[in-house]
Amino acid sequence: MPPICNVDSNNNLVADIKADVAKLADAPDLGSGAARHVGSTPIIRTIKVDKFRGSRNFQAYQLICLIAIQIFIMSTVARENIGLLTDKLTIKVSKEDYLPSFEKKLKEYSKTANIPGFRKGMVPSGMIKKMYGASIFNDEVLKSVERKLYTYLNDEKPEIFGQPLPLENDLTKIDINSPADYDFGFEIGLKPDFALADLSKETLTSYVVEATDAMIDEEVSRMQIKGGKMTHPEKIDNEENVLNLLFTEVDKNGDTVEGAKIKENSVILKYFTKELKKDLKGKAVGDIITIKLDKSFEKERLELIAQDLGYEKNDSAIANAYFKLEIVKIGLIEKRELDEIFFNEVYPGKNISNEAEFRAAIKEDIEKYWQSQTRNQIHDQIYHILLDKTPMEFPENFLKKWLRTSGEKPKTADEVEAEFPTFSNQLKWTLISDRIIKDNKLEVSEEELRNYMKEEVMRYFGQMNIGEDLSWLDSYIDRMMKDEKQIDSTYRRLITEKLFSFVEKGVKTKEKKITAEEFTQLMHNHKH
């Protein structure tokens, strides 16, 4: 352990008190200088220790030094409670704290200032004081305040939210012509102590979605279409026809309106209403029909088509919109044959030789997908139990003040009130998750980060033929590991997964069979 105090040539015990402000990078700037190095100048206090000179008992020196530091801190920073989880820090600075650095700074300015009529380094200190003294004086006072504030926070380590907020301090009292002792007030918001909700008392629902024949049929058809070949029949004759249509906005008489919306879109025939599908069958390229937009598609499909045409969501104009549709192209995907070549294109390496094995592989994939979805739903139940059943108080007034002033531009009181419920829930979850991670020593190793990134890269390139030579992959991951944002997002994803996996082991579950449609509706109706 390096020495924290020494005996100087004048028989004084010297304590070097220096705040670790690198860990407080977001601290508010209390000074006005352009170049700020908070905490870079040690705060020095000395104690006579003649009787210790020459002694080898360095621990005695350290003990005296620590006592001196604590006495110094307690005498210059006063702390009092002013509300729920809210304390006031009063920082006291004396003339001895800032005058030496002020005089030193004046001398530095006189050596470097370029003033017409004077050689560089020969400007009288009186002139420097007259021209720049007030600014330098204010800056040195505020630097002293800042040093003491962050020395206190670093040594006492109160559990606080964000950074201290300055209270209304009268800066006009700082007077270069009348140096004095000053007090400055700051407000700190304290993190609450809390007990986590007892998950062992809870029984969660584990939903089970089975892959039905209809689901397998749909997936087989989707894969056949995906791997199929596009053909171009002369006329519309199939529900699966892909129609390239030129939409032109018209009035109900079919005349093009001024400033008409005009756009070419691809639409599958089956997405139109039953009546319109009947009208379109038998039509060929070049044929034109006029439609009323809201009568041509079911509600969900109508919203997508309307937005693609340039309408805002829920735009009332959609109800009275007419369009002329010109058939530009007719397509039909010829589905792939269900043969061994196709099976092994979809599942390379599995050596699937018949349709039954192919359907079994698809069923396994479908059920894996729904298992991951139902597991996410269990995690969502855990999240809500922890959030809703962990009682926690906050320094609400402090946090609202912080919300109002911490952004690039101040928020209004109404904006703060609107944002606070979501903000406080996020803050609560951060404290809960941090507690679980810390108490259970959950960690993400560098190897885990690299492996996850490799999986993501391979998943991204999975659809491409990248060959067997993967020697480039390690250097690619090395570059990703230098990207702080990439590392942070990957870490958060992995530590969150570890958190829920850990908590999940300690909860009881009961299975409940449910259809895919019911599960999807359950998720659709769920609100955070």
PDB file of C-alpha atoms in Angstrom, residues 51 207 227 265 342 370 427 448 492 503 514 516:
ATOM      1  CA  LYS A  51       8.272  13.034  18.284  1.00  0.00           C
ATOM      2  CA  TYR A 207     -47.462 -22.097 -21.070  1.00  0.00           C
ATOM      3  CA  GLY A 227     -37.455 -21.958 -52.387  1.00  0.00           C
ATOM      4  CA  ASN A 265     -47.145  -1.850 -54.893  1.00  0.00           C
ATOM      5  CA  PHE A 342     -35.144 -29.775 -51.068  1.00  0.00           C
ATOM      6  CA  TRP A 370     -42.686 -21.465 -28.839  1.00  0.00           C
ATOM      7  CA  LEU A 427     -34.866   3.102 -11.820  1.00  0.00           C
ATOM      8  CA  GLU A 448     -18.588 -15.383 -23.159  1.00  0.00           C
ATOM      9  CA  ARG A 492     -26.335  -6.163 -21.009  1.00  0.00           C
ATOM     10  CA  VAL A 503     -33.969 -16.402 -10.646  1.00  0.00           C
ATOM     11  CA  ILE A 514     -52.476 -23.135 -24.839  1.00  0.00           C
ATOM     12  CA  ALA A 516     -50.491 -20.421 -30.541  1.00  0.00           C
TER      13      ALA A 516
END
